[in-house]
Structures are given as C-alpha cells and as structure tokens.
PDB file of C-alpha atoms in Angstrom:
ATOM      1  CA  MET A1422     116.270  90.805  82.900  1.00 73.00           C
ATOM      2  CA  THR A1423     113.283  93.072  82.309  1.00 93.00           C
ATOM      3  CA  VAL A1424     110.435  92.567  84.784  1.00 98.00           C
ATOM      4  CA  ARG A1425     107.054  91.969  83.146  1.00 98.00           C
ATOM      5  CA  LEU A1426     104.298  93.479  85.291  1.00 98.00           C
ATOM      6  CA  GLY A1427     100.568  92.930  84.926  1.00 98.00           C
ATOM      7  CA  VAL A1428      98.181  95.255  86.753  1.00 98.00           C
ATOM      8  CA  VAL A1429      94.576  94.250  87.388  1.00 98.00           C
ATOM      9  CA  MET A1430      92.612  97.435  87.965  1.00 94.00           C
ATOM     10  CA  ASP A1431      89.328  99.150  87.232  1.00 88.00           C
ATOM     11  CA  ARG A1432      88.633 100.875  83.934  1.00 89.00           C
ATOM     12  CA  PRO A1433      91.373 103.350  82.963  1.00 90.00           C
ATOM     13  CA  GLU A1434      88.835 106.135  82.441  1.00 89.00           C
ATOM     14  CA  VAL A1435      88.044 106.220  86.183  1.00 87.00           C
ATOM     15  CA  ILE A1436      91.671 106.920  87.127  1.00 92.00           C
ATOM     16  CA  ASP A1437      92.089 110.245  88.962  1.00 93.00           C
ATOM     17  CA  TYR A1438      95.387 111.525  87.573  1.00 95.00           C
ATOM     18  CA  HIS A1439      96.057 113.768  90.563  1.00 94.00           C
ATOM     19  CA  LYS A1440      95.352 111.223  93.315  1.00 95.00           C
ATOM     20  CA  ASP A1441      95.613 107.663  92.052  1.00 96.00           C
ATOM     21  CA  SER A1442      98.067 105.439  93.942  1.00 97.00           C
ATOM     22  CA  THR A1443      98.152 102.759  91.239  1.00 97.00           C
ATOM     23  CA  LEU A1444      99.422 105.360  88.809  1.00 97.00           C
ATOM     24  CA  ALA A1445     102.316 106.120  91.186  1.00 98.00           C
ATOM     25  CA  MET A1446     103.241 102.428  91.113  1.00 98.00           C
ATOM     26  CA  LEU A1447     103.107 102.356  87.310  1.00 98.00           C
ATOM     27  CA  TRP A1448     105.282 105.469  87.004  1.00 98.00           C
ATOM     28  CA  GLU A1449     107.900 103.836  89.210  1.00 98.00           C
ATOM     29  CA  ALA A1450     107.725 100.584  87.246  1.00 98.00           C
ATOM     30  CA  ASP A1451     108.186 102.539  84.021  1.00 98.00           C
ATOM     31  CA  ARG A1452     111.158 104.408  85.507  1.00 98.00           C
ATOM     32  CA  ARG A1453     112.794 101.050  86.189  1.00 98.00           C
ATOM     33  CA  GLY A1454     112.229  99.873  82.633  1.00 98.00           C
ATOM     34  CA  TRP A1455     109.603  97.286  83.488  1.00 98.00           C
ATOM     35  CA  GLU A1456     107.133  96.161  80.827  1.00 98.00           C
ATOM     36  CA  ILE A1457     103.603  97.001  81.959  1.00 98.00           C
ATOM     37  CA  TYR A1458     100.418  95.220  80.872  1.00 98.00           C
ATOM     38  CA  TYR A1459      96.877  96.292  81.724  1.00 98.00           C
ATOM     39  CA  LEU A1460      94.618  93.362  82.659  1.00 98.00           C
ATOM     40  CA  ALA A1461      90.893  94.069  82.759  1.00 96.00           C
ATOM     41  CA  PRO A1462      89.464  91.866  85.541  1.00 95.00           C
ATOM     42  CA  GLU A1463      86.468  90.807  83.441  1.00 95.00           C
ATOM     43  CA  LYS A1464      88.759  89.716  80.584  1.00 96.00           C
ATOM     44  CA  LEU A1465      90.480  86.864  82.406  1.00 97.00           C
ATOM     45  CA  SER A1466      89.823  83.277  81.303  1.00 98.00           C
ATOM     46  CA  ALA A1467      91.082  79.790  82.121  1.00 97.00           C
ATOM     47  CA  GLU A1468      91.600  76.604  80.153  1.00 97.00           C
ATOM     48  CA  ALA A1469      92.284  73.740  82.538  1.00 95.00           C
ATOM     49  CA  ASP A1470      94.718  75.314  85.036  1.00 94.00           C
ATOM     50  CA  THR A1471      96.193  77.855  82.609  1.00 97.00           C
ATOM     51  CA  VAL A1472      94.903  81.409  83.046  1.00 98.00           C
ATOM     52  CA  PHE A1473      94.821  83.917  80.193  1.00 98.00           C
ATOM     53  CA  ALA A1474      94.033  87.627  79.961  1.00 98.00           C
ATOM     54  CA  GLU A1475      93.357  90.072  77.180  1.00 97.00           C
ATOM     55  CA  ALA A1476      96.517  92.006  78.037  1.00 97.00           C
ATOM     56  CA  ALA A1477      97.205  95.474  76.622  1.00 97.00           C
ATOM     57  CA  ARG A1478     100.788  96.764  76.727  1.00 98.00           C
ATOM     58  CA  LEU A1479     100.694 100.068  78.595  1.00 97.00           C
ATOM     59  CA  ASN A1480     103.006 103.070  78.444  1.00 97.00           C
ATOM     60  CA  VAL A1481     102.508 105.672  81.171  1.00 97.00           C
ATOM     61  CA  PHE A1482     103.262 109.392  81.186  1.00 97.00           C
ATOM     62  CA  ARG A1483     103.190 112.274  83.654  1.00 96.00           C
ATOM     63  CA  ASP A1484     100.558 114.072  81.641  1.00 96.00           C
ATOM     64  CA  ALA A1485      97.115 114.839  83.069  1.00 95.00           C
ATOM     65  CA  ASP A1486      95.561 114.868  79.594  1.00 93.00           C
ATOM     66  CA  ALA A1487      97.097 111.589  78.418  1.00 94.00           C
ATOM     67  CA  TRP A1488      98.594 109.567  81.257  1.00 96.00           C
ATOM     68  CA  GLY A1489      98.542 106.239  79.424  1.00 96.00           C
ATOM     69  CA  MET A1490      98.823 104.764  75.936  1.00 95.00           C
ATOM     70  CA  PHE A1491      97.377 101.281  75.461  1.00 96.00           C
ATOM     71  CA  ASP A1492      98.315  98.875  72.666  1.00 97.00           C
ATOM     72  CA  GLU A1493      95.702  96.587  71.158  1.00 97.00           C
ATOM     73  CA  PRO A1494      94.985  93.805  73.697  1.00 96.00           C
ATOM     74  CA  LEU A1495      96.245  90.320  72.891  1.00 97.00           C
ATOM     75  CA  LEU A1496      95.418  87.019  74.558  1.00 98.00           C
ATOM     76  CA  MET A1497      98.319  86.261  76.914  1.00 98.00           C
ATOM     77  CA  PRO A1498      98.949  83.371  79.320  1.00 98.00           C
ATOM     78  CA  LEU A1499      99.594  85.030  82.656  1.00 98.00           C
ATOM     79  CA  LEU A1500     102.544  82.713  83.224  1.00 98.00           C
ATOM     80  CA  ASP A1501     104.383  85.030  80.819  1.00 98.00           C
ATOM     81  CA  LEU A1502     104.395  87.678  83.572  1.00 98.00           C
ATOM     82  CA  ASP A1503     106.762  87.964  86.528  1.00 98.00           C
ATOM     83  CA  VAL A1504     104.452  89.841  88.899  1.00 98.00           C
ATOM     84  CA  ILE A1505     100.777  90.844  89.007  1.00 98.00           C
ATOM     85  CA  LEU A1506      99.395  93.736  91.056  1.00 98.00           C
ATOM     86  CA  ILE A1507      95.756  93.394  92.112  1.00 98.00           C
ATOM     87  CA  ARG A1508      94.480  96.964  92.313  1.00 97.00           C
ATOM     88  CA  LYS A1509      90.763  96.482  91.734  1.00 94.00           C
ATOM     89  CA  ASP A1510      88.561  98.498  94.084  1.00 90.00           C
ATOM     90  CA  PRO A1511      85.880  96.851  96.251  1.00 85.00           C
ATOM     91  CA  PRO A1512      83.160  95.691  96.571  1.00 84.00           C
ATOM     92  CA  PHE A1513      84.492  92.226  97.294  1.00 88.00           C
ATOM     93  CA  ASP A1514      81.660  90.483  95.473  1.00 91.00           C
ATOM     94  CA  THR A1515      81.356  87.173  93.620  1.00 94.00           C
ATOM     95  CA  ASP A1516      83.279  88.550  90.638  1.00 95.00           C
ATOM     96  CA  TYR A1517      86.123  89.613  92.937  1.00 95.00           C
ATOM     97  CA  LEU A1518      86.115  86.181  94.573  1.00 96.00           C
ATOM     98  CA  HIS A1519      86.435  84.488  91.178  1.00 97.00           C
ATOM     99  CA  LEU A1520      89.245  86.878  90.245  1.00 97.00           C
ATOM    100  CA  THR A1521      91.271  85.819  93.293  1.00 97.00           C
ATOM    101  CA  GLN A1522      90.652  82.148  92.508  1.00 98.00           C
ATOM    102  CA  LEU A1523      91.938  82.527  88.958  1.00 98.00           C
ATOM    103  CA  LEU A1524      94.994  84.493  90.050  1.00 98.00           C
ATOM    104  CA  GLU A1525      95.758  81.900  92.701  1.00 98.00           C
ATOM    105  CA  LEU A1526      96.177  79.352  89.889  1.00 98.00           C
ATOM    106  CA  VAL A1527      98.793  81.664  88.381  1.00 98.00           C
ATOM    107  CA  GLU A1528     100.487  82.187  91.740  1.00 98.00           C
ATOM    108  CA  ARG A1529     100.754  78.424  92.275  1.00 97.00           C
ATOM    109  CA  LYS A1530     102.826  78.219  89.084  1.00 97.00           C
ATOM    110  CA  GLY A1531     105.343  80.775  90.279  1.00 97.00           C
ATOM    111  CA  VAL A1532     104.071  84.246  89.362  1.00 98.00           C
ATOM    112  CA  LEU A1533     104.261  86.727  92.262  1.00 98.00           C
ATOM    113  CA  VAL A1534     100.801  88.183  92.970  1.00 98.00           C
ATOM    114  CA  VAL A1535     100.515  91.292  95.190  1.00 98.00           C
ATOM    115  CA  ASN A1536      98.515  91.087  97.390  1.00 97.00           C
ATOM    116  CA  ARG A1537      98.295  87.321  97.730  1.00 98.00           C
ATOM    117  CA  PRO A1538      94.882  86.113  96.455  1.00 98.00           C
ATOM    118  CA  ALA A1539      94.142  83.738  99.343  1.00 98.00           C
ATOM    119  CA  ALA A1540      94.921  86.507 101.840  1.00 98.00           C
ATOM    120  CA  LEU A1541      92.562  88.900 100.048  1.00 97.00           C
ATOM    121  CA  ARG A1542      89.785  86.362 100.468  1.00 96.00           C
ATOM    122  CA  GLU A1543      90.571  85.876 104.139  1.00 95.00           C
ATOM    123  CA  ALA A1544      90.993  89.511 105.172  1.00 96.00           C
ATOM    124  CA  ASN A1545      87.681  91.356 105.037  1.00 93.00           C
ATOM    125  CA  GLU A1546      88.656  94.981 105.553  1.00 91.00           C
ATOM    126  CA  LYS A1547      86.288  95.493 108.492  1.00 92.00           C
ATOM    127  CA  LEU A1548      86.386  92.039 110.112  1.00 95.00           C
ATOM    128  CA  PHE A1549      90.130  91.423 109.805  1.00 97.00           C
ATOM    129  CA  ALA A1550      90.862  94.145 112.363  1.00 96.00           C
ATOM    130  CA  LEU A1551      89.011  92.072 114.987  1.00 96.00           C
ATOM    131  CA  ARG A1552      92.009  89.712 115.087  1.00 97.00           C
ATOM    132  CA  PHE A1553      93.742  92.449 117.043  1.00 98.00           C
ATOM    133  CA  PRO A1554      91.266  93.314 119.840  1.00 97.00           C
ATOM    134  CA  GLU A1555      93.925  95.142 121.850  1.00 97.00           C
ATOM    135  CA  CYS A1556      94.123  97.655 118.989  1.00 98.00           C
ATOM    136  CA  CYS A1557      90.413  98.155 118.286  1.00 97.00           C
ATOM    137  CA  PRO A1558      87.611 100.260 119.790  1.00 97.00           C
ATOM    138  CA  LYS A1559      84.522  98.565 121.221  1.00 97.00           C
ATOM    139  CA  THR A1560      82.986  96.798 118.221  1.00 98.00           C
ATOM    140  CA  LEU A1561      79.975  94.643 117.452  1.00 98.00           C
ATOM    141  CA  VAL A1562      79.303  92.753 114.215  1.00 98.00           C
ATOM    142  CA  SER A1563      75.754  91.459 113.974  1.00 98.00           C
ATOM    143  CA  ALA A1564      72.533  91.394 111.995  1.00 98.00           C
ATOM    144  CA  ASN A1565      70.421  91.127 115.150  1.00 98.00           C
ATOM    145  CA  LYS A1566      68.547  94.368 115.793  1.00 97.00           C
ATOM    146  CA  LYS A1567      68.028  93.622 119.491  1.00 97.00           C
ATOM    147  CA  GLN A1568      71.754  92.975 119.995  1.00 98.00           C
ATOM    148  CA  LEU A1569      72.729  96.082 118.031  1.00 98.00           C
ATOM    149  CA  THR A1570      70.268  98.233 119.949  1.00 97.00           C
ATOM    150  CA  ALA A1571      71.639  97.003 123.274  1.00 98.00           C
ATOM    151  CA  PHE A1572      75.195  97.872 122.166  1.00 98.00           C
ATOM    152  CA  PHE A1573      73.959 101.309 121.081  1.00 98.00           C
ATOM    153  CA  GLU A1574      72.261 101.935 124.422  1.00 97.00           C
ATOM    154  CA  GLN A1575      75.395 100.837 126.303  1.00 98.00           C
ATOM    155  CA  HIS A1576      77.854 103.058 124.388  1.00 98.00           C
ATOM    156  CA  GLN A1577      75.456 105.930 123.564  1.00 97.00           C
ATOM    157  CA  ASP A1578      77.518 107.244 120.614  1.00 97.00           C
ATOM    158  CA  VAL A1579      78.320 104.799 117.796  1.00 98.00           C
ATOM    159  CA  VAL A1580      79.259 104.569 114.124  1.00 96.00           C
ATOM    160  CA  CYS A1581      77.480 102.053 111.869  1.00 96.00           C
ATOM    161  CA  LYS A1582      79.005 100.617 108.673  1.00 94.00           C
ATOM    162  CA  PRO A1583      78.338  97.933 106.059  1.00 94.00           C
ATOM    163  CA  LEU A1584      81.011  95.244 105.895  1.00 91.00           C
ATOM    164  CA  ASP A1585      81.643  95.632 102.173  1.00 84.00           C
ATOM    165  CA  GLY A1586      81.748  99.419 101.660  1.00 76.00           C
ATOM    166  CA  MET A1587      84.615 101.731 100.745  1.00 72.00           C
ATOM    167  CA  GLY A1588      85.332 105.435 100.552  1.00 69.00           C
ATOM    168  CA  GLY A1589      83.004 106.286 103.436  1.00 71.00           C
ATOM    169  CA  GLU A1590      79.904 104.839 101.752  1.00 79.00           C
ATOM    170  CA  SER A1591      76.833 104.269 103.949  1.00 83.00           C
ATOM    171  CA  ILE A1592      78.455 105.247 107.251  1.00 91.00           C
ATOM    172  CA  PHE A1593      76.119 106.563 109.945  1.00 94.00           C
ATOM    173  CA  ARG A1594      76.673 108.071 113.383  1.00 95.00           C
ATOM    174  CA  LEU A1595      73.971 107.465 115.993  1.00 97.00           C
ATOM    175  CA  ARG A1596      73.717 109.277 119.354  1.00 96.00           C
ATOM    176  CA  PHE A1597      71.318 107.851 121.931  1.00 95.00           C
ATOM    177  CA  PRO A1598      68.428 108.369 121.749  1.00 94.00           C
ATOM    178  CA  ASP A1599      68.129 108.692 117.973  1.00 94.00           C
ATOM    179  CA  GLU A1600      64.755 108.449 116.258  1.00 94.00           C
ATOM    180  CA  ASN A1601      66.484 107.252 113.070  1.00 93.00           C
ATOM    181  CA  ALA A1602      68.272 104.334 114.752  1.00 96.00           C
ATOM    182  CA  SER A1603      65.702 101.710 113.793  1.00 96.00           C
ATOM    183  CA  VAL A1604      65.681 102.595 110.108  1.00 96.00           C
ATOM    184  CA  VAL A1605      69.495 102.773 109.946  1.00 97.00           C
ATOM    185  CA  LEU A1606      69.770  99.291 111.441  1.00 97.00           C
ATOM    186  CA  GLU A1607      67.049  97.954 109.142  1.00 97.00           C
ATOM    187  CA  VAL A1608      68.778  99.348 106.041  1.00 96.00           C
ATOM    188  CA  LEU A1609      72.298  98.195 106.933  1.00 97.00           C
ATOM    189  CA  THR A1610      71.167  94.699 108.007  1.00 97.00           C
ATOM    190  CA  ALA A1611      68.576  94.358 105.210  1.00 96.00           C
ATOM    191  CA  TYR A1612      65.981  93.670 107.883  1.00 97.00           C
ATOM    192  CA  GLY A1613      68.130  91.287 109.891  1.00 97.00           C
ATOM    193  CA  THR A1614      69.560  89.255 107.010  1.00 97.00           C
ATOM    194  CA  LYS A1615      72.966  90.903 106.558  1.00 96.00           C
ATOM    195  CA  LEU A1616      75.827  91.494 108.986  1.00 97.00           C
ATOM    196  CA  MET A1617      76.876  95.072 109.760  1.00 97.00           C
ATOM    197  CA  GLN A1618      79.475  96.667 112.037  1.00 97.00           C
ATOM    198  CA  MET A1619      78.824  99.022 114.953  1.00 98.00           C
ATOM    199  CA  GLN A1620      81.757 100.742 116.686  1.00 97.00           C
ATOM    200  CA  GLN A1621      82.009 103.094 119.617  1.00 97.00           C
ATOM    201  CA  TYR A1622      82.439 106.635 118.277  1.00 97.00           C
ATOM    202  CA  ILE A1623      85.986 107.994 118.637  1.00 96.00           C
ATOM    203  CA  PRO A1624      86.024 111.798 119.135  1.00 95.00           C
ATOM    204  CA  GLU A1625      89.567 112.049 117.743  1.00 95.00           C
ATOM    205  CA  ILE A1626      88.071 111.686 114.255  1.00 93.00           C
ATOM    206  CA  LEU A1627      88.036 115.509 114.284  1.00 90.00           C
ATOM    207  CA  GLN A1628      91.866 115.363 114.156  1.00 91.00           C
ATOM    208  CA  GLY A1629      91.722 112.945 111.270  1.00 91.00           C
ATOM    209  CA  ASP A1630      91.233 109.330 110.253  1.00 94.00           C
ATOM    210  CA  LYS A1631      94.886 108.289 109.849  1.00 97.00           C
ATOM    211  CA  ARG A1632      96.012 106.032 107.009  1.00 97.00           C
ATOM    212  CA  ILE A1633      99.175 104.088 107.865  1.00 98.00           C
ATOM    213  CA  LEU A1634     100.769 102.397 104.851  1.00 98.00           C
ATOM    214  CA  LEU A1635     102.757  99.206 105.406  1.00 98.00           C
ATOM    215  CA  VAL A1636     105.070  97.526 102.893  1.00 98.00           C
ATOM    216  CA  ASP A1637     105.799  93.890 103.730  1.00 98.00           C
ATOM    217  CA  GLY A1638     104.711  94.561 107.310  1.00 98.00           C
ATOM    218  CA  GLU A1639     106.842  97.680 107.845  1.00 98.00           C
ATOM    219  CA  PRO A1640     105.188 101.106 108.206  1.00 98.00           C
ATOM    220  CA  ILE A1641     106.037 104.083 106.021  1.00 98.00           C
ATOM    221  CA  SER A1642     107.404 106.926 108.189  1.00 97.00           C
ATOM    222  CA  HIS A1643     104.424 109.278 107.693  1.00 98.00           C
ATOM    223  CA  VAL A1644     100.673 108.743 107.885  1.00 98.00           C
ATOM    224  CA  LEU A1645      97.990 110.696 106.078  1.00 97.00           C
ATOM    225  CA  ALA A1646      95.492 112.206 108.508  1.00 96.00           C
ATOM    226  CA  ARG A1647      92.243 112.576 106.563  1.00 94.00           C
ATOM    227  CA  ILE A1648      90.421 115.386 108.311  1.00 91.00           C
ATOM    228  CA  PRO A1649      86.642 115.642 107.850  1.00 86.00           C
ATOM    229  CA  PRO A1650      85.198 118.885 106.484  1.00 82.00           C
ATOM    230  CA  LYS A1651      83.086 120.918 108.901  1.00 80.00           C
ATOM    231  CA  GLY A1652      79.801 119.209 109.681  1.00 71.00           C
ATOM    232  CA  GLU A1653      80.940 115.854 108.253  1.00 76.00           C
ATOM    233  CA  LEU A1654      81.644 112.590 110.093  1.00 73.00           C
ATOM    234  CA  ARG A1655      83.817 110.977 107.414  1.00 69.00           C
ATOM    235  CA  GLY A1656      87.436 111.830 106.779  1.00 67.00           C
ATOM    236  CA  ASN A1657      87.707 109.749 103.589  1.00 70.00           C
ATOM    237  CA  LEU A1658      89.206 111.729 100.723  1.00 72.00           C
ATOM    238  CA  ALA A1659      86.405 110.414  98.509  1.00 70.00           C
ATOM    239  CA  ALA A1660      83.948 112.065 100.927  1.00 65.00           C
ATOM    240  CA  GLY A1661      85.702 115.444 100.891  1.00 76.00           C
ATOM    241  CA  GLY A1662      88.276 114.920 103.623  1.00 80.00           C
ATOM    242  CA  ARG A1663      91.498 116.955 103.652  1.00 89.00           C
ATOM    243  CA  GLY A1664      94.727 114.949 103.762  1.00 93.00           C
ATOM    244  CA  VAL A1665      97.583 116.105 106.015  1.00 96.00           C
ATOM    245  CA  ALA A1666     100.800 114.067 106.225  1.00 97.00           C
ATOM    246  CA  GLN A1667     102.294 113.690 109.694  1.00 97.00           C
ATOM    247  CA  PRO A1668     104.905 111.458 111.345  1.00 98.00           C
ATOM    248  CA  LEU A1669     103.861 108.182 112.912  1.00 98.00           C
ATOM    249  CA  SER A1670     102.939 108.553 116.573  1.00 97.00           C
ATOM    250  CA  VAL A1671     104.144 106.170 119.281  1.00 98.00           C
ATOM    251  CA  ARG A1672     100.737 104.471 119.267  1.00 98.00           C
ATOM    252  CA  ASP A1673     100.750 104.225 115.455  1.00 98.00           C
ATOM    253  CA  ARG A1674     104.059 102.365 115.690  1.00 98.00           C
ATOM    254  CA  GLU A1675     102.695 100.078 118.404  1.00 98.00           C
ATOM    255  CA  ILE A1676      99.729  99.110 116.229  1.00 98.00           C
ATOM    256  CA  ALA A1677     101.950  98.572 113.172  1.00 98.00           C
ATOM    257  CA  ALA A1678     104.291  96.388 115.240  1.00 98.00           C
ATOM    258  CA  ILE A1679     101.371  94.188 116.316  1.00 98.00           C
ATOM    259  CA  VAL A1680      99.672  93.908 112.922  1.00 98.00           C
ATOM    260  CA  GLY A1681     102.681  94.035 110.569  1.00 98.00           C
ATOM    261  CA  PRO A1682     104.153  90.563 111.193  1.00 98.00           C
ATOM    262  CA  VAL A1683     100.757  88.937 110.553  1.00 98.00           C
ATOM    263  CA  LEU A1684     100.396  90.821 107.274  1.00 98.00           C
ATOM    264  CA  ARG A1685     103.876  89.742 106.170  1.00 98.00           C
ATOM    265  CA  GLU A1686     103.207  86.094 107.018  1.00 98.00           C
ATOM    266  CA  MET A1687      99.933  86.146 105.044  1.00 98.00           C
ATOM    267  CA  GLY A1688     101.528  87.642 101.929  1.00 97.00           C
ATOM    268  CA  LEU A1689      99.807  91.017 102.251  1.00 98.00           C
ATOM    269  CA  MET A1690     102.661  93.139 100.923  1.00 98.00           C
ATOM    270  CA  PHE A1691     100.893  96.502 100.583  1.00 98.00           C
ATOM    271  CA  VAL A1692      98.289  97.393 103.211  1.00 98.00           C
ATOM    272  CA  GLY A1693      96.639 100.504 104.630  1.00 98.00           C
ATOM    273  CA  LEU A1694      95.666 100.634 108.308  1.00 98.00           C
ATOM    274  CA  ASP A1695      92.963 103.098 109.331  1.00 97.00           C
ATOM    275  CA  VAL A1696      93.548 104.495 112.817  1.00 97.00           C
ATOM    276  CA  ILE A1697      91.451 107.067 114.677  1.00 96.00           C
ATOM    277  CA  GLY A1698      93.104 108.409 117.805  1.00 96.00           C
ATOM    278  CA  ASP A1699      94.644 105.333 119.420  1.00 97.00           C
ATOM    279  CA  TRP A1700      92.373 102.781 117.756  1.00 98.00           C
ATOM    280  CA  LEU A1701      92.572 100.593 114.661  1.00 98.00           C
ATOM    281  CA  THR A1702      89.264 100.672 112.782  1.00 96.00           C
ATOM    282  CA  GLU A1703      89.980  98.984 109.418  1.00 96.00           C
ATOM    283  CA  ILE A1704      92.693  97.082 107.551  1.00 97.00           C
ATOM    284  CA  ASN A1705      92.615  97.892 103.825  1.00 96.00           C
ATOM    285  CA  VAL A1706      94.078  95.119 101.670  1.00 97.00           C
ATOM    286  CA  THR A1707      92.381  95.358  98.274  1.00 95.00           C
ATOM    287  CA  SER A1708      93.637  98.659  96.822  1.00 95.00           C
ATOM    288  CA  PRO A1709      95.079 100.917  99.562  1.00 96.00           C
ATOM    289  CA  THR A1710      95.483 104.566  98.579  1.00 95.00           C
ATOM    290  CA  CYS A1711      97.144 107.780  99.862  1.00 96.00           C
ATOM    291  CA  ILE A1712     100.577 107.216  98.270  1.00 98.00           C
ATOM    292  CA  ARG A1713     100.340 110.380  96.207  1.00 97.00           C
ATOM    293  CA  GLN A1714      99.318 112.684  99.047  1.00 97.00           C
ATOM    294  CA  ILE A1715     102.068 111.469 101.388  1.00 98.00           C
ATOM    295  CA  ASP A1716     104.693 111.638  98.635  1.00 98.00           C
ATOM    296  CA  GLU A1717     103.720 115.167  97.634  1.00 98.00           C
ATOM    297  CA  GLN A1718     103.865 116.480 101.198  1.00 98.00           C
ATOM    298  CA  THR A1719     107.003 114.669 102.412  1.00 98.00           C
ATOM    299  CA  GLY A1720     109.147 114.064  99.313  1.00 97.00           C
ATOM    300  CA  SER A1721     108.969 110.297  99.770  1.00 98.00           C
ATOM    301  CA  VAL A1722     108.568 107.801  96.917  1.00 98.00           C
ATOM    302  CA  ILE A1723     106.475 105.072  98.498  1.00 98.00           C
ATOM    303  CA  ALA A1724     106.062 103.151  95.236  1.00 98.00           C
ATOM    304  CA  SER A1725     109.848 102.769  95.142  1.00 98.00           C
ATOM    305  CA  VAL A1726     109.774 101.075  98.559  1.00 98.00           C
ATOM    306  CA  LEU A1727     107.096  98.665  97.301  1.00 98.00           C
ATOM    307  CA  LEU A1728     108.869  97.852  94.043  1.00 98.00           C
ATOM    308  CA  ASN A1729     112.154  97.316  95.886  1.00 98.00           C
ATOM    309  CA  CYS A1730     110.335  94.726  97.962  1.00 98.00           C
ATOM    310  CA  ILE A1731     108.874  93.103  94.847  1.00 98.00           C
ATOM    311  CA  GLU A1732     112.296  92.950  93.181  1.00 98.00           C
ATOM    312  CA  LYS A1733     113.732  91.320  96.290  1.00 97.00           C
ATOM    313  CA  ARG A1734     111.013  88.659  96.168  1.00 96.00           C
ATOM    314  CA  LEU A1735     111.610  88.031  92.473  1.00 97.00           C
ATOM    315  CA  ARG A1736     115.310  87.482  93.103  1.00 92.00           C
TER     316      ARG A1736
END
C-alpha cells in the first residue's frame, strides 16, 4: 500500500535548498514511493469534526533551481492521508495553536500526526526543558524586573531570551554591571507584562551550541556543534554559525537518556535538543533542523530513520 503523506510547512519559496531538513524528509518519502501533498497551514478548514485542506500533490527533485513541482490544489479531507508532518516554523502564536487543534481532530480519527499536536501545545521550546532541572543551567523565567535583576547580580554573566523566538532572534548577553541591562529587560518583558528567560552564561558556547536529534526518543549518533563566528554570541546557523558534526559525548547520551523516554511517551517523534557544554538549554519540537548538515558530514540518512519509525507506527 502506498503511504499518503501530507506536509504542513511554510511557503515553498522560503525553502533553502541547501539546508532545509523538511526537504530531506520529502526526498526520502519520494524514494520510498510515497504520495506527497503540500498543505498550506492557512488553507485548512473544518466542517463539524471533518478537517479539509487545499492539498497540492508535490513531486520533489534534487535540483537547486526546481526542487518541487506542485499540482493545482484541490480540497481534500485530511482523513484521506495516512500521516501528516507538521513542519511549520515558530512563532507559536494563535494561528499555530488553531493549527494544532484542527490537526488533533484528524489525529483522533486515526491519521498519524508527527509531532503530536497536543504535545506541541504542551512543550514550549524554552520552558519544556525546565522539566529536567538536573540537565539545565541556572535559569529564571519571569517578567518581574526586580527578580530578574537579582538573578543577574547573583550570576554576573547571563543570557536573556524571549520565550517564543527561534534562530537566535533577540538573544542578549549581559555581564554585570551592564548599563544596557534595564532596557534589555524592559524590551524582552514588554515593561513587565511578558515572561522572558534568563540563563547563566555557559562559556562552552565557544565550542558550539550542540543540536542532538532524537527519533522516537533515541538519539542520532552524531550532533551538530554550531560554532559562533568571531565576536558573536549565537551559534545558530541562521545567525551565521558554522556547523561541525561530532559524535555524541557521554554527557550528551546522559541527557538524551533522561529526556528521550518522556518525548516518546508524549508522541514527540522528531525532536532537537540544544546542549551547550554539559547543559540542556532548549528542546525544539516544532520544526527541528540540522539533518542536512549531519548527513553531509557523516554519510547518515537521518530522514530514513524517521520514516522507518513512521512506517512502523502505521503498521
């Protein structure tokens, strides 16, 4: 039986042919003879408890100038699909929330949705890591300037982040005393009305912010260390970081062993852990990346591991 795959992702024109992890998944699905349908997230609809999408049949190619050919979209009940990949980038806003609610209706009727919609709602990529305090650096989440300032004074060197960012957006490092501290806290908390995250700075960021990929709770054998360019705090590839594949360390495996079973139980089949030095800083569940870079440097085919897992679930 041919597997019918729907992929919910951002506009095709924003795909980076040379880096995109979703494209690696689609190439592998095509290699297996799966039927692929592109589902624009804003084109979903529901009548009673039946969810529809303007689905465009998609053929993919290993061609930088023309990686995909889309048929004319047709209104399709999503129950016609076997599996749906949610690969829409953050922010996790109201539209994203509604997307997960619609896809949960489909999941309840037997379609496999990866990652599970309810788990996406539950697992904020910054806050979810706090479930594993033994893995995390000293961390404070607050909108209270007095509380944040006290944490800053205690730890002297901290990194500040919004809770809904991605790709290294709006990340600040503060070293005590810092004359810009007040304005950074005001901006990130919207003058005390919005939660932000403050973490103790980890010097090992200079050796890279490691991305550990897990499939159904099990780690892939190599991580991608995203090394910041000179003079930059962020190792994110979107912020100019350089990706270097390297084997999992003993501590990487310890963290994966602690976090992995929880991910599997929640239905989070494909996840990226961010680890700096010995510390877990984020758990990426919406659209984890770095497949292509690890594959190119190690000869692995990570998408094959994921699709094997999906096929097992479908059976």
